[in-house]
mmCIF file of C-alpha atoms in Angstrom:
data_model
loop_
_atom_site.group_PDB
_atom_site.id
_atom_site.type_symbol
_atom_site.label_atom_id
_atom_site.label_comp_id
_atom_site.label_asym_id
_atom_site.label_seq_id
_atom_site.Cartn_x
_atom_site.Cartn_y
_atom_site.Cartn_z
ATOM 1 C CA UNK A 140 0.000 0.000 0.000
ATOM 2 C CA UNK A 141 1.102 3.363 -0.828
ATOM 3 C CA UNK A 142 1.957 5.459 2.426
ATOM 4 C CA UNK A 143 0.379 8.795 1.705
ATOM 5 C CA UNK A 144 2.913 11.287 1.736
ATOM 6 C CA UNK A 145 0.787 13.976 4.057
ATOM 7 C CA UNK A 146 1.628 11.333 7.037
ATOM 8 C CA UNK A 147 5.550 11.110 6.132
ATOM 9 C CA UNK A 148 6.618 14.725 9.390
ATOM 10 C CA UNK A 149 3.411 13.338 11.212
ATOM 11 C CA UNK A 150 5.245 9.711 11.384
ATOM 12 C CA UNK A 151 8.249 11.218 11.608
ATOM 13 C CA UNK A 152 7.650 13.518 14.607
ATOM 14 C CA UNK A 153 5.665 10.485 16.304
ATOM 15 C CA UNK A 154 8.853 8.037 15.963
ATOM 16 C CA UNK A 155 11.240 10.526 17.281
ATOM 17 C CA UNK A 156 8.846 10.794 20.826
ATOM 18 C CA UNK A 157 9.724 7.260 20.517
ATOM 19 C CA UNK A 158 13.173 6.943 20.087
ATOM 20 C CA UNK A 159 13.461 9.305 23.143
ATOM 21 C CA UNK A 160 11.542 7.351 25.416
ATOM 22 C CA UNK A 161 8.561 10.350 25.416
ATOM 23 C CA UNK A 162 5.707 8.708 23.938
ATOM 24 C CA UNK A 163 2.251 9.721 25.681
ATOM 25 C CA UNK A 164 -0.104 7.846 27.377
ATOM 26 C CA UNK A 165 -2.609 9.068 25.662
ATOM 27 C CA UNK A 166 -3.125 9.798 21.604
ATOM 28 C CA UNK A 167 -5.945 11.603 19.853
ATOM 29 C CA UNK A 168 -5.917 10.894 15.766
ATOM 30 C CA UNK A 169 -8.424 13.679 14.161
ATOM 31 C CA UNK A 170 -9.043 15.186 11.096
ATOM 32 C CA UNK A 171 -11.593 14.807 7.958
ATOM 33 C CA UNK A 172 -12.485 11.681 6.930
ATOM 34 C CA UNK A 173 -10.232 9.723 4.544
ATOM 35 C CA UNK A 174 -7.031 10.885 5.046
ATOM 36 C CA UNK A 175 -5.964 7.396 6.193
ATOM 37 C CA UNK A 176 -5.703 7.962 9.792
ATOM 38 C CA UNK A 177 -6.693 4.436 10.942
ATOM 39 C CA UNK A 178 -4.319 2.909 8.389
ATOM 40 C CA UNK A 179 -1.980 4.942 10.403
ATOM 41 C CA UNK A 180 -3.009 3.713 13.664
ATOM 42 C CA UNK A 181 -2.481 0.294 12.280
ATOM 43 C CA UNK A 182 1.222 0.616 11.305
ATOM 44 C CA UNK A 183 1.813 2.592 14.572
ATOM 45 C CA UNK A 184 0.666 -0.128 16.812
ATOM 46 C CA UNK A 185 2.010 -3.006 14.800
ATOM 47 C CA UNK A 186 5.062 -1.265 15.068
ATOM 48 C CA UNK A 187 5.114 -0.587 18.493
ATOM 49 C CA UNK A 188 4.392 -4.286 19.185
ATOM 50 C CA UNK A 189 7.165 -5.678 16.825
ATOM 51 C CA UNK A 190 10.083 -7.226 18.635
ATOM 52 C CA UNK A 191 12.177 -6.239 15.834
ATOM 53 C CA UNK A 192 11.057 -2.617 14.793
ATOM 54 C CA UNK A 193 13.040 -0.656 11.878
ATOM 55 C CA UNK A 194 11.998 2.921 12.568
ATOM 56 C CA UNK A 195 8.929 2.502 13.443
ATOM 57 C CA UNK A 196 7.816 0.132 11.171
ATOM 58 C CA UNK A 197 6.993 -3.339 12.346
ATOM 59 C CA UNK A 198 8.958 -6.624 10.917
ATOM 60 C CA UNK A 199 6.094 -8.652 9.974
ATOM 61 C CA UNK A 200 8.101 -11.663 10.879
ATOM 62 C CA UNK A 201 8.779 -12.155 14.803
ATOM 63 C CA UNK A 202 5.698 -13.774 16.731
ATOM 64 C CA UNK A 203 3.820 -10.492 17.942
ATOM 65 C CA UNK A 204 3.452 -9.562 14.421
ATOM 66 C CA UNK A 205 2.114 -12.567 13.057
ATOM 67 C CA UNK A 206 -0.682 -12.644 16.503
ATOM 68 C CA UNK A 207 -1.234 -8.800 15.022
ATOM 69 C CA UNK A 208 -2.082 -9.731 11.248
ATOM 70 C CA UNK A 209 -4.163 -12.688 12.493
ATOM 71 C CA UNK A 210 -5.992 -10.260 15.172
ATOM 72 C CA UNK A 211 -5.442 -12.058 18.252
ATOM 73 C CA UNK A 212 -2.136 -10.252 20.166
ATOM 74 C CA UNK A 213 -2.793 -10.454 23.608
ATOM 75 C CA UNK A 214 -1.632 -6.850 24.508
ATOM 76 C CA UNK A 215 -3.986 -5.020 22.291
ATOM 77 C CA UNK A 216 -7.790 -4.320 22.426
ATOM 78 C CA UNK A 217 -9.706 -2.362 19.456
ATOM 79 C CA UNK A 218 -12.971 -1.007 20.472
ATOM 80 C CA UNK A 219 -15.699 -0.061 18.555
ATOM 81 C CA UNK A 220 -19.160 -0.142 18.499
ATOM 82 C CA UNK A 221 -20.752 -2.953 20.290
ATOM 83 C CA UNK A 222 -23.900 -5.166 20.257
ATOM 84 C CA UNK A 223 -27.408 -4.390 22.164
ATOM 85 C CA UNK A 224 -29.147 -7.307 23.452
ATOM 86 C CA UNK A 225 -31.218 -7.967 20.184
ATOM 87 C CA UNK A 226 -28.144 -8.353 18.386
ATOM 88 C CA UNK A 227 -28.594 -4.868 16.499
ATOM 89 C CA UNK A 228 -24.883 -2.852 16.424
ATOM 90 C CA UNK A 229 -24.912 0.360 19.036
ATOM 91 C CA UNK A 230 -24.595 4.037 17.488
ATOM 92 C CA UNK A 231 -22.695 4.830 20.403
ATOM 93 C CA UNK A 232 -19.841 3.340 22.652
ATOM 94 C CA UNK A 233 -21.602 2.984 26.016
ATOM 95 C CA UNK A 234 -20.076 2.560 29.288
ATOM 96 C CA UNK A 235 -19.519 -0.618 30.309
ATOM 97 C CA UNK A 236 -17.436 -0.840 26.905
ATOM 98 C CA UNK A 237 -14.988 1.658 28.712
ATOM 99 C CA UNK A 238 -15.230 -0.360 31.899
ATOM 100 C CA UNK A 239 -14.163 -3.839 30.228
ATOM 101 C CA UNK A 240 -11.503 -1.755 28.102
ATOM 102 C CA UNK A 241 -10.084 0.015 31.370
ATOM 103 C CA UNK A 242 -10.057 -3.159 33.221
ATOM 104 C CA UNK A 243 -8.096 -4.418 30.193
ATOM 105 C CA UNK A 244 -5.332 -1.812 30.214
ATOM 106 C CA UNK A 245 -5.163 -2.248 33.966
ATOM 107 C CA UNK A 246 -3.471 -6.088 33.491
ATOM 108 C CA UNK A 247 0.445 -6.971 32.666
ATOM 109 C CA UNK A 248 1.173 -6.827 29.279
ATOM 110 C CA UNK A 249 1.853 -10.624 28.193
ATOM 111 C CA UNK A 250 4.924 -10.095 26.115
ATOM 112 C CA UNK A 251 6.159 -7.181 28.856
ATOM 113 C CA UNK A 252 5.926 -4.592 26.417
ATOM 114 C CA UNK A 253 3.026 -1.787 25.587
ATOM 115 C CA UNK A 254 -0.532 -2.471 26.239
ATOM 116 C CA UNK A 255 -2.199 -0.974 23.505
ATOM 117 C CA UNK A 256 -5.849 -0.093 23.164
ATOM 118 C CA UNK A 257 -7.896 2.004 20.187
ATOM 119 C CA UNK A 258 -11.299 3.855 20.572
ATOM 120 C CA UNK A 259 -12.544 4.261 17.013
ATOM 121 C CA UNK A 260 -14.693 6.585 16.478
ATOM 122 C CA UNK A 261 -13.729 7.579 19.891
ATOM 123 C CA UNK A 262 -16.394 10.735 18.675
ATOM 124 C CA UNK A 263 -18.979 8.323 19.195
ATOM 125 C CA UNK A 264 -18.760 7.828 23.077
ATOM 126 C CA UNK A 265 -21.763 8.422 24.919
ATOM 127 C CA UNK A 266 -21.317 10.950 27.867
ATOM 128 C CA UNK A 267 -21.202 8.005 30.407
ATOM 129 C CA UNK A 268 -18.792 6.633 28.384
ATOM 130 C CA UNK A 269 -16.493 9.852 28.298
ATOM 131 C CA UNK A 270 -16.793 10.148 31.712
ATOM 132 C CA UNK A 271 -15.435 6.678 32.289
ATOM 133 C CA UNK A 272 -12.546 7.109 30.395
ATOM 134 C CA UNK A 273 -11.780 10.196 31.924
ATOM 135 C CA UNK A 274 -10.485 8.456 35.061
ATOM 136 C CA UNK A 275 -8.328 5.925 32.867
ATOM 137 C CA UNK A 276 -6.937 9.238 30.870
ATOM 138 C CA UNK A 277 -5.843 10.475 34.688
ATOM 139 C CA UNK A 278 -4.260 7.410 35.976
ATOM 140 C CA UNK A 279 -2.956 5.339 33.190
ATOM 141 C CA UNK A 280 -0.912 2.519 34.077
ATOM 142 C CA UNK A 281 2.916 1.834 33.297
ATOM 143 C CA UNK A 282 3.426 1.384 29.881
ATOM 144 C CA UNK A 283 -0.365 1.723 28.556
ATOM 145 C CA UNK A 284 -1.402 3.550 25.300
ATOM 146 C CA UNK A 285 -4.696 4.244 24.231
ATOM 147 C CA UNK A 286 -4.966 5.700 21.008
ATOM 148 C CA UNK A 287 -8.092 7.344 19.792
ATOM 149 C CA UNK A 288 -9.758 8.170 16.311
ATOM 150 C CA UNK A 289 -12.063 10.887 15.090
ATOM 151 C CA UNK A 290 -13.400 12.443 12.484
ATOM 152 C CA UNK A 291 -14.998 15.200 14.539
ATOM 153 C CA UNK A 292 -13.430 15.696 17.831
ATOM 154 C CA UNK A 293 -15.386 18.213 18.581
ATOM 155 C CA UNK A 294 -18.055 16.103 19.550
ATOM 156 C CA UNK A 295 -15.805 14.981 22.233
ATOM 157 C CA UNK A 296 -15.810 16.638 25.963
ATOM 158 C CA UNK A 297 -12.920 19.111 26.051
ATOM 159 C CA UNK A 298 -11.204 17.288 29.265
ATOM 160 C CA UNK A 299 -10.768 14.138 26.852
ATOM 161 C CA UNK A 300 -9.252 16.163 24.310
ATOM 162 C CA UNK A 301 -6.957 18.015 26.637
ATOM 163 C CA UNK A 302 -5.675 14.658 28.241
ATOM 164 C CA UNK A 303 -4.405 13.269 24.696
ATOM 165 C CA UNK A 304 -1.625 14.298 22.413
ATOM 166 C CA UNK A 305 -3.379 15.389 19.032
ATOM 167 C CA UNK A 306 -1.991 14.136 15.909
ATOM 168 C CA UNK A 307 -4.163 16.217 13.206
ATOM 169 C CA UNK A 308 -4.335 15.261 9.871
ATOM 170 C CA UNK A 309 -4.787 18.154 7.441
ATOM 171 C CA UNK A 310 -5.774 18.083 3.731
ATOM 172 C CA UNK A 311 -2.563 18.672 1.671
ATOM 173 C CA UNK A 312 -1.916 20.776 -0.428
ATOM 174 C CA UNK A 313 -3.741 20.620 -4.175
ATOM 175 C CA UNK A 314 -0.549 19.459 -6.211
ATOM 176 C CA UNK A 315 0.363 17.004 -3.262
ATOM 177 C CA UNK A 316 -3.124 15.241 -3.572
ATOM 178 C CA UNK A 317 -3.698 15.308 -6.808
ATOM 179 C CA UNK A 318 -0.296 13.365 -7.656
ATOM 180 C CA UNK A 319 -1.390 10.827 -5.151
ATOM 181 C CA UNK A 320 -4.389 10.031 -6.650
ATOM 182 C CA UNK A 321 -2.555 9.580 -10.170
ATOM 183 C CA UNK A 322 -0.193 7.154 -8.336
ATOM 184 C CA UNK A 323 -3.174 5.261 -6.897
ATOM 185 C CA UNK A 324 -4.670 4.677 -10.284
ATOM 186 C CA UNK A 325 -7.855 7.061 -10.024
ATOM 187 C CA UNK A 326 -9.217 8.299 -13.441
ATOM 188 C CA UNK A 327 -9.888 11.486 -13.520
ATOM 189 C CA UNK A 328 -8.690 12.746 -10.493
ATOM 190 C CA UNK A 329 -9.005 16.127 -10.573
ATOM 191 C CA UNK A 330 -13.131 15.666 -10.700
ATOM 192 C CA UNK A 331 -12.454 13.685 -7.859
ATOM 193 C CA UNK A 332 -10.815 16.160 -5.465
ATOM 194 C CA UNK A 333 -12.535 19.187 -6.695
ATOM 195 C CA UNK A 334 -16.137 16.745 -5.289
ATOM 196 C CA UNK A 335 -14.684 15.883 -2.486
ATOM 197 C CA UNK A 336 -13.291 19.483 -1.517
ATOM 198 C CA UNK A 337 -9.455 18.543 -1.957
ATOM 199 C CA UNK A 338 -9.722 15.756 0.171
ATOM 200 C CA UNK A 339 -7.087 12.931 -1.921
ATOM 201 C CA UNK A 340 -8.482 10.027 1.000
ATOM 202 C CA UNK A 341 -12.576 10.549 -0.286
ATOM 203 C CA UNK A 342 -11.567 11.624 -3.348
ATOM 204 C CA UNK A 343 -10.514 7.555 -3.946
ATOM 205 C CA UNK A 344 -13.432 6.315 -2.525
ATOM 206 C CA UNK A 345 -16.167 7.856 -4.060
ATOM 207 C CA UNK A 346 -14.050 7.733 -7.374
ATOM 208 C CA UNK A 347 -14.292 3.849 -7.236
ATOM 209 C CA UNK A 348 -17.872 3.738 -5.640
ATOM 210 C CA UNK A 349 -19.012 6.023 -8.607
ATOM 211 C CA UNK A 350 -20.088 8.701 -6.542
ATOM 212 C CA UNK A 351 -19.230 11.003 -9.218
ATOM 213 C CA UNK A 352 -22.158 10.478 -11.098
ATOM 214 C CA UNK A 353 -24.172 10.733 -8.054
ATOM 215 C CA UNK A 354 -22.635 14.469 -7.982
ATOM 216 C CA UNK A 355 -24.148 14.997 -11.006
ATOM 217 C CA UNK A 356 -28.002 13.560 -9.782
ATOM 218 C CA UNK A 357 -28.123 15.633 -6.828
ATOM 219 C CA UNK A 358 -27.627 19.145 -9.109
ATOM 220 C CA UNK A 359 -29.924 17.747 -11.469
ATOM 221 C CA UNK A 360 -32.703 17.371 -8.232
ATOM 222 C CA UNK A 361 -31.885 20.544 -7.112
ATOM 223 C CA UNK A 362 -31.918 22.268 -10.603
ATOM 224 C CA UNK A 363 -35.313 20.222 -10.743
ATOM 225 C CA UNK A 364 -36.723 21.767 -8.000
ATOM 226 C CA UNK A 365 -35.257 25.073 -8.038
ATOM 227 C CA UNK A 366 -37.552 25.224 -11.761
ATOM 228 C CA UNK A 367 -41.113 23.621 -9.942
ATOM 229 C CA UNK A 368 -40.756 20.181 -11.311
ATOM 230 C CA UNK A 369 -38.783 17.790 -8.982
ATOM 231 C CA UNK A 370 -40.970 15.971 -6.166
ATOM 232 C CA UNK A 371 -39.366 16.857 -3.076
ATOM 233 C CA UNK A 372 -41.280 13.584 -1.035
ATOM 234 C CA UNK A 373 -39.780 11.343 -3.531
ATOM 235 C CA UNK A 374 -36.330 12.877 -3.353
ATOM 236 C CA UNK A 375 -36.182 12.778 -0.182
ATOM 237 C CA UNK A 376 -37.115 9.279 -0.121
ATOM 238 C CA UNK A 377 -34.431 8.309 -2.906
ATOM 239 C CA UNK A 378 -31.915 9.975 -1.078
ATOM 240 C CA UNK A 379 -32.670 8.780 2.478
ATOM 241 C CA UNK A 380 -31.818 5.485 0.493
ATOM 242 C CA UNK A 381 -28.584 6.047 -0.973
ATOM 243 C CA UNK A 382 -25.995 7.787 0.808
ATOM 244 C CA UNK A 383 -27.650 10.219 2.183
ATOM 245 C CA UNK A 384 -25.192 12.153 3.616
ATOM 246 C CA UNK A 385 -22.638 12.046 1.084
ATOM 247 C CA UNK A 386 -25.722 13.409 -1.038
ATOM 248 C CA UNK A 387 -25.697 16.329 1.308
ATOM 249 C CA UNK A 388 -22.390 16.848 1.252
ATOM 250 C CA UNK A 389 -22.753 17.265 -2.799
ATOM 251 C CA UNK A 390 -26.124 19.720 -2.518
ATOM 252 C CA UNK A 391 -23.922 22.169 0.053
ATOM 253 C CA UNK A 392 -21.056 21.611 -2.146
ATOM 254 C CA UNK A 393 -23.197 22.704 -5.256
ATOM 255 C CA UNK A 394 -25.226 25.724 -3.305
ATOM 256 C CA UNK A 395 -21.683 26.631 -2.614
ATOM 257 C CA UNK A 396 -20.862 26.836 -6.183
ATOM 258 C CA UNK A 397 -24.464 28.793 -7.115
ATOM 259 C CA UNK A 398 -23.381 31.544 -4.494
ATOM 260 C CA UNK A 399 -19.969 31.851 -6.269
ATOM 261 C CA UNK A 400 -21.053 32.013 -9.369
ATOM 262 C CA UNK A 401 -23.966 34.796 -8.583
ATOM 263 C CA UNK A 402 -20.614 37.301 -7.391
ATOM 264 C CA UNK A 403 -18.836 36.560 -10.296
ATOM 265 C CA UNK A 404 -21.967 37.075 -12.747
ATOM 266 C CA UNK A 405 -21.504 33.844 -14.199
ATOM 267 C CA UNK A 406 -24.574 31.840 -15.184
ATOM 268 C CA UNK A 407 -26.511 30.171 -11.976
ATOM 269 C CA UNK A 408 -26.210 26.213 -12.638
ATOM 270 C CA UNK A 409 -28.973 25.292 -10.182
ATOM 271 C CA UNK A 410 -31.230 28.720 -11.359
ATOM 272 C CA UNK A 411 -32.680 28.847 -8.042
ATOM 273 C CA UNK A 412 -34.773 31.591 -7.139
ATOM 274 C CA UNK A 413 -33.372 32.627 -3.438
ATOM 275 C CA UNK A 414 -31.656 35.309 -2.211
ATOM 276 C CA UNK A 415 -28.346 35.115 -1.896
ATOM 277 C CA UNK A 416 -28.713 35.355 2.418
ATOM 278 C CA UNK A 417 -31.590 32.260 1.637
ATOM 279 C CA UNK A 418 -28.637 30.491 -0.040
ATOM 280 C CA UNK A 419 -26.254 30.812 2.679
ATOM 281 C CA UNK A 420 -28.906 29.650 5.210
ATOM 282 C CA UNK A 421 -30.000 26.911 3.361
ATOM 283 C CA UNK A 422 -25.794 25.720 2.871
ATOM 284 C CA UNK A 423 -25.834 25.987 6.128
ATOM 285 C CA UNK A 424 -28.890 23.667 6.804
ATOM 286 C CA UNK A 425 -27.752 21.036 4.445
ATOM 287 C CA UNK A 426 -24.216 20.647 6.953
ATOM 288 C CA UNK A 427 -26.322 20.700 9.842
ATOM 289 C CA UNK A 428 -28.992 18.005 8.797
ATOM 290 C CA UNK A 429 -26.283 16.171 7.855
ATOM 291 C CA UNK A 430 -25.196 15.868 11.059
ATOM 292 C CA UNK A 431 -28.740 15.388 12.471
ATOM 293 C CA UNK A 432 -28.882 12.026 9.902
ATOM 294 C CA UNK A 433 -26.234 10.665 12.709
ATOM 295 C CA UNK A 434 -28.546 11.447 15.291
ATOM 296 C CA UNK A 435 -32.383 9.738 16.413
ATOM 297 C CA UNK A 436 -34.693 12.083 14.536
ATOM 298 C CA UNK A 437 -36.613 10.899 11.590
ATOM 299 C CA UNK A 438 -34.262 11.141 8.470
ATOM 300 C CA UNK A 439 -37.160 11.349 6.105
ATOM 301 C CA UNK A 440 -38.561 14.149 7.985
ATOM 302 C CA UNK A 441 -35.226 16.321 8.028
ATOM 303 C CA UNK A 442 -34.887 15.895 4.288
ATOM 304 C CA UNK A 443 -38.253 16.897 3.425
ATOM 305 C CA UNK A 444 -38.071 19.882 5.363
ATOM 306 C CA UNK A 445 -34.690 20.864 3.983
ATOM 307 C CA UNK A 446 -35.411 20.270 0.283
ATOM 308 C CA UNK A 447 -38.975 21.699 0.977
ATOM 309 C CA UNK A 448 -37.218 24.926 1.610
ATOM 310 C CA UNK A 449 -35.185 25.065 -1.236
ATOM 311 C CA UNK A 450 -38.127 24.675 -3.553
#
């Protein structure tokens, strides 16, 4: 796999803590999705658990790499989300997940090294949860790590964030992402970053998942409705269905475009009839019900009011 070359000074500047014995207790991984920060956790820990690490990077030979690949190393936990008692998955990592995990971290390490354990997406812990974890964060053990992942940290309590060295992964720069892509084999990459707003890590995905032409549908419902004839019940409905929130993330990407091209007198591509204050609400509402999707309200409901207000 190609290592992406945005995570070459954050590796580096992780591996020197290392080599000078000043690696935390505590590490927050954050940024926008798809910038590869769980394949970095993975090389991290594997490396950290090698027996016979070459800066950094693990052997893939000795015996705690080969109980790594097949998932079953004794001295690390991953956590995620869990069961309920129906057998549906959780939204939300609940407390007694943090319980278990801390009583984990709290044993000898079996091959007297690191005990290592990942919260991913640590952004999804219930506030029972983060409050648990708080009092692990305060008193770690001797040679415990736990390493956590999220796309929005914010959602996190402050005093979690606080207790954790940040590792923040950026976008790169245009140039940097777009030769990345063309070494990864995506066609037409720079459709690809410019719809997922310079982001190389999306860009791949939704190049091979063909979101591109679903790009394309969502400015076609919107241009639909914007002129009286698109359904917005049935959009709604379709979208609810498919992606929904990438499919938001394309509609405030496109409003985004309409505003720009208003200032710079260029034809409107969506012809909608608001104002241009109405257009920045409405981009506005599109990120926040795309947040609310995560949440327990009704889905169908959110989109209908949103796309009922753009029409």
């Amino acid at each position: 796999m190609s290592i992406p070359s945005w995570h070459v000074e954050l590796w580096s500047r992780l591996q020197a803590r290392r080599q000078r014995n000043a690696l935390p207790h505590a590490l927050l991984l954050c940024g926008p999705q798809g910038l590869g920060k769980r394949d970095f956790l993975r090389r991290f820990v594997r490396g950290l658990l090698c027996q016979h690490p070459d800066n950094g990077d693990a052997c893939g030979a000795c015996r705690s790499c080969l109980l790594f690949d097949a998932g079953t190393h004794p001295d690390y936990v991953a956590l995620s989300f869990g069961l309920r008692k129906d057998g549906v998955q959780r939204q939300d990592i609940v407390v007694d997940q943090i319980r278990e995990l801390s009583a984990r971290l709290a044993t000898a390490s079996q091959f007297g090294g690191w005990q290592i354990a990942s919260i991913d997406p640590a952004d999804a812990m219930n506030t029972a949860a983060a409050n648990a974890l708080l009092k692990t964060l305060e008193e770690p053990a001797t040679q415990t790590m736990l390493i956590l992942v999220a796309d929005a940290p914010w959602r996190m309590p402050a005093t979690i964030r606080s207790r954790c060295q940040r590792i923040d992964f950026q976008l790169p720069k245009h140039d940097e992402a777009l030769a990345w892509l063309q070494e990864v084999g995506v066609r037409d990459p720079q459709a690809a970053l410019d719809a997922a707003g310079g982001n190389p890590g999306l860009a791949r995905i939704w190049a091979e998942q063909g979101a591109l032409a679903q790009r394309q549908d969502v400015r076609k419902d919107l241009a639909a409705l914007a002129s009286g004839r698109g359904d917005a019940i049935a959009m709604g409905k379709r979208w609810l269905d498919d992606a929904p929130e990438q499919r938001l993330w394309f509609a405030a990407q496109a409003v985004a475009d309409e505003m720009r091209a208003r200032v710079t007198a260029q034809s409107t591509p969506l012809s909608s009839t608001l104002d241009s204050e109405d257009l920045m609400a409405w981009y506005h509402a599109a990120n926040r019900t795309r947040e609310a999707l995560r949440g327990p309200l009704r889905g169908d409901l959110l989109l209908l009011e949103l796309l009922g207000r753009w029409r």
